[in-house]
Short mmCIF file of C-alpha atoms in Angstrom, two decimals:
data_model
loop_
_atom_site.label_atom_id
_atom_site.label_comp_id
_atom_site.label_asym_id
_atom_site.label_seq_id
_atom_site.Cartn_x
_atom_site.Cartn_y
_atom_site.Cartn_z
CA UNK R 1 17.84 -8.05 -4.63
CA UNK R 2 14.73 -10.60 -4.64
CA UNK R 3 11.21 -9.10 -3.99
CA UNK R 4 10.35 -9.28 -0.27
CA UNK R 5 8.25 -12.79 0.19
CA UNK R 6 6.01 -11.41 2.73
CA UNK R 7 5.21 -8.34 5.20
CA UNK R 8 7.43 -9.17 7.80
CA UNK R 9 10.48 -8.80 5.30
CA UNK R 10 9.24 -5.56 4.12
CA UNK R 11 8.64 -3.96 7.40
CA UNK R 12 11.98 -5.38 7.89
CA UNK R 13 14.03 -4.09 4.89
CA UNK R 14 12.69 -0.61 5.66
CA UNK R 15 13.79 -0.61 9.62
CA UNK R 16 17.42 -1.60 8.03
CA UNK R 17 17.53 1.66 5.58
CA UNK R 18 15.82 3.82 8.51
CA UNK R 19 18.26 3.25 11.03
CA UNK R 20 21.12 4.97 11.55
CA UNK R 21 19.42 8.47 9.97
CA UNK R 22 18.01 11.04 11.25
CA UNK R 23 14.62 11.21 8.46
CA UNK R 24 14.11 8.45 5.85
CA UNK R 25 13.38 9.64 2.51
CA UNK R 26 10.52 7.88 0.12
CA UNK R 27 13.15 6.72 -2.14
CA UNK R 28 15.13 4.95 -0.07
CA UNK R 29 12.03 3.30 1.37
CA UNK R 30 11.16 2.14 -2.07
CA UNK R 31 14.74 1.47 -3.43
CA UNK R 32 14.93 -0.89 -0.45
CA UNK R 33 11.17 -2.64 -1.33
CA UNK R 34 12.13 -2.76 -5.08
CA UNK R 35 11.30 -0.63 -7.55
CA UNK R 36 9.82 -3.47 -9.60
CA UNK R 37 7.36 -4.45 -6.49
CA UNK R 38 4.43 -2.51 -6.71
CA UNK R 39 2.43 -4.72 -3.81
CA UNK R 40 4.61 -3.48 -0.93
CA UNK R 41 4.65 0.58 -1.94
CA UNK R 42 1.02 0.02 -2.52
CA UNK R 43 0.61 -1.60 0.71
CA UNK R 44 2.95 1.04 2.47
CA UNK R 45 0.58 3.58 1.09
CA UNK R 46 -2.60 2.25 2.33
CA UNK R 47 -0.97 1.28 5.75
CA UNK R 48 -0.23 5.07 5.82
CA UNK R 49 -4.20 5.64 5.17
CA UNK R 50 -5.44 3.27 7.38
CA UNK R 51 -3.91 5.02 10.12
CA UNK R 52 -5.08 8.04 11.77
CA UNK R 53 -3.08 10.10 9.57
CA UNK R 54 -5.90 10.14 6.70
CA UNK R 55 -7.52 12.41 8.73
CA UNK R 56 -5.29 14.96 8.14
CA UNK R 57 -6.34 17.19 5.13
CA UNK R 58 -4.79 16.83 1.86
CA UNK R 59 -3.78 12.99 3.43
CA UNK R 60 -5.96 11.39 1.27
CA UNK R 61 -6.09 13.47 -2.26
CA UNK R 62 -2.06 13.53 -1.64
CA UNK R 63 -2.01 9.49 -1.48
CA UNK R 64 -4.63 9.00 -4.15
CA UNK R 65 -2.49 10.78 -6.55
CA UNK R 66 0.42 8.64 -5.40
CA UNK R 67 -1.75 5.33 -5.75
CA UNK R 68 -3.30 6.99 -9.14
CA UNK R 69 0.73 7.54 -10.50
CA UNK R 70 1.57 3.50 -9.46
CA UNK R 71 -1.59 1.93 -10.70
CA UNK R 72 -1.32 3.32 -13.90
CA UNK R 73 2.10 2.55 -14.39
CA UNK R 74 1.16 -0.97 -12.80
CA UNK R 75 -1.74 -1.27 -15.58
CA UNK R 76 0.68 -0.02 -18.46
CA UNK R 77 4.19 -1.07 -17.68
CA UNK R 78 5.60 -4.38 -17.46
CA UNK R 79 9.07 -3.11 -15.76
CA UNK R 80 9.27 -1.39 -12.63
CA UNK R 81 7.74 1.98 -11.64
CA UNK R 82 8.74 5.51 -11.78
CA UNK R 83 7.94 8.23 -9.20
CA UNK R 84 9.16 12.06 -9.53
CA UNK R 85 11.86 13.26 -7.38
CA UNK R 86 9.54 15.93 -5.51
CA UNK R 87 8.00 12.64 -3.96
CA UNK R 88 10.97 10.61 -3.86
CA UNK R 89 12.84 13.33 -2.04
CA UNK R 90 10.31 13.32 0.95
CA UNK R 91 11.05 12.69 4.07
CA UNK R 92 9.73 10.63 7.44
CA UNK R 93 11.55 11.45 10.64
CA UNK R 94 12.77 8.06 11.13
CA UNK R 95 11.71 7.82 14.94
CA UNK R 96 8.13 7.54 14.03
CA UNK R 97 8.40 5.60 11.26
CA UNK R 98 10.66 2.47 13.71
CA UNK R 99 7.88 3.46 16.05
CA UNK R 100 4.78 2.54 13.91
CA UNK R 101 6.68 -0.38 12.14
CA UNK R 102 6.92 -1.69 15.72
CA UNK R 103 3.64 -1.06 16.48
CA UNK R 104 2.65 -3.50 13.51
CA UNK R 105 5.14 -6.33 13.92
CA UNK R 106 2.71 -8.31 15.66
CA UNK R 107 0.07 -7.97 13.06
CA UNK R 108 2.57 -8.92 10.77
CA UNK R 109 3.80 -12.04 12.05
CA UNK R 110 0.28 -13.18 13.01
CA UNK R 111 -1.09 -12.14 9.16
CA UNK R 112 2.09 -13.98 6.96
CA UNK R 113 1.67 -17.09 9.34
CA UNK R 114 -1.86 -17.31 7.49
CA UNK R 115 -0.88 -15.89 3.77
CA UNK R 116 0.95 -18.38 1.15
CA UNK R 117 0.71 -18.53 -2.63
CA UNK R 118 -3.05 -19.35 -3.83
CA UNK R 119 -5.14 -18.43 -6.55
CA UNK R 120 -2.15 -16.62 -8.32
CA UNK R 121 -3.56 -15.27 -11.53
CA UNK R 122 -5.36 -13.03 -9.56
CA UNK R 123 -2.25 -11.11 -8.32
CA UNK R 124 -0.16 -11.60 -11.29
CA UNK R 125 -1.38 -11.03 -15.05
CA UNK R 126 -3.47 -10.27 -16.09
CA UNK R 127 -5.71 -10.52 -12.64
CA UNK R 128 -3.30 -7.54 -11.54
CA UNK R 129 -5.11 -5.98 -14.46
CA UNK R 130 -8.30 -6.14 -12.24
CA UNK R 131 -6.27 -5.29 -8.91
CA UNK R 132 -4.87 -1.98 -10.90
CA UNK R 133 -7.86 -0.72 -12.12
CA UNK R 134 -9.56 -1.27 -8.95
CA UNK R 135 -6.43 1.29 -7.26
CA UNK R 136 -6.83 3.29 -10.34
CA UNK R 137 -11.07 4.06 -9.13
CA UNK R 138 -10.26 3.89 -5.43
CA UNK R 139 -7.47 6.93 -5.83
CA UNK R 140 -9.56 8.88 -8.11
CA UNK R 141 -12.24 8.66 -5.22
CA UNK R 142 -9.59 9.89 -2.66
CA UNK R 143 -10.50 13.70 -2.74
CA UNK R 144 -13.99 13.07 -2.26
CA UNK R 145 -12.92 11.08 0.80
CA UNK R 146 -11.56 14.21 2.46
CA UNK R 147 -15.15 14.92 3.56
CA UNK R 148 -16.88 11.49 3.70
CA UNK R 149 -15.35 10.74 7.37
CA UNK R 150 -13.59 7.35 7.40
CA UNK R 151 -13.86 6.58 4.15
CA UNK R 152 -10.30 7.31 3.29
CA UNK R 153 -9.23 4.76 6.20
CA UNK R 154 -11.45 1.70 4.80
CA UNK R 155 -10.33 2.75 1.08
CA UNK R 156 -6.27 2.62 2.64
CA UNK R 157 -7.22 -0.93 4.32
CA UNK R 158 -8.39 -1.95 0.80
CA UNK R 159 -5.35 -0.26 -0.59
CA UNK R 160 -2.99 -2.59 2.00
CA UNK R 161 -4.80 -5.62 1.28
CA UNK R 162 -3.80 -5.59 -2.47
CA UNK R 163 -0.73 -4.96 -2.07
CA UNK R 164 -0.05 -7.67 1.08
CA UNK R 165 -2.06 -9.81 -1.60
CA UNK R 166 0.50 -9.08 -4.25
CA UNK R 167 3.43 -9.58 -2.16
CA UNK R 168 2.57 -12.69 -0.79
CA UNK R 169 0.94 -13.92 -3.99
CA UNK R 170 -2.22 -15.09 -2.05
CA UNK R 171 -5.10 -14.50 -4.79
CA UNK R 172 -7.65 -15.39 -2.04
CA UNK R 173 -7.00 -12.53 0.24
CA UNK R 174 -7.62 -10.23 -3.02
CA UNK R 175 -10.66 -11.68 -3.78
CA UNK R 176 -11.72 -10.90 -0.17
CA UNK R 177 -10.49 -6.88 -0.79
CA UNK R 178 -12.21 -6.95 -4.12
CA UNK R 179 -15.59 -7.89 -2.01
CA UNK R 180 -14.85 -5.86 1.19
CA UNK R 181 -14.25 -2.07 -1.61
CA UNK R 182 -17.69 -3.74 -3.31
CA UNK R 183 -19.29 -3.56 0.26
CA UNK R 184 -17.71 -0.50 1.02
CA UNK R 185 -18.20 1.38 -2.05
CA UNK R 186 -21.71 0.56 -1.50
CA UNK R 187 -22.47 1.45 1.54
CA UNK R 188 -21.08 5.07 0.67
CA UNK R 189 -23.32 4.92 -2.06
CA UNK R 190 -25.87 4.36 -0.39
CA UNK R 191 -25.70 6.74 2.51
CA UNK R 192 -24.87 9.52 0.27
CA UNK R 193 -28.12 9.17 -1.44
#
């Protein structure tokens, strides 16, 4: 099975492996992205964030370790990735999940009619090198997060742009989410002082 091209054919792929069941488990979700894509489980993750589930607690520290265990692996392997079977094993009721990918169709046909291959040794290496370690400080930020209110949505946005970047192999747009986590990163400096 190819990678998925752009977000459209991810949402896409995991509708297919959600329907028909009753929950859909992380696994299948990623054994239907590719195990050797880290853009779209990245950019799963920080869809999850940027919703209004980060402000549940534990949310964020919970998906920081997850982006934390990918970027690594994305820094120090050149296969695909590895996740333990506690996380792989967990479950979405699948109703939601169709729900919320419907929700974002739109989006998602409106942002891959503007995203096409540019600037492409920014996504691949060794710019991912940049785009890892980046992940690597945003999810070791995450528990802080839980009481700096919003932060964990704007770090999940940043999270979803690199890895719609990475999918659709558009350098510029991670460029731009290397600038917006500067500006953000910033700010929350700034105010905490």
């Amino acid at each position: 099975m190819t990678d998925p091209a752009n977000l459209r054919e991810v949402l896409d792929r995991i509708s297919e492996t959600a329907t028909g069941r009753p929950r859909v488990t992380l696994g299948a979700i990623i054994d239907t992205v590719g195990r050797r894509s880290y853009g779209p489980v990245l950019m799963i993750i920080g869809i999850l964030l940027f919703s209004p589930l980060s402000g549940i607690p534990g949310v964020p520290t919970l998906s920081g370790l997850l982006i934390l265990f990918i970027s690594v692996q994305m820094l120090v392997l050149s296969g695909g990735f590895w996740l333990p079977e506690l996380l792989m094993n967990r479950s979405l009721p699948t109703e939601k999940l169709l729900r919320g990918i419907r929700f974002i169709e739109p989006a998602a046909e409106y942002v891959d009619a503007r995203l096409h291959p540019r600037l492409v040794l920014v996504v691949r290496r060794p710019g991912s090198y940049l785009l890892g370690g980046v992940c690597v400080l945003i999810a070791c930020a995450m528990p802080l997060m839980e009481i700096i209110p919003f932060s964990a949505t704007a770090a999940g946005f940043a999270i979803a742009v690199f890895g719609l970047a990475m999918v659709s192999l558009d350098g510029l747009l991670a460029v731009l989410g290397l600038i917006y986590t500067v500006t953000i990163a910033g700010l929350i400096a700034v105010n905490m002082l």
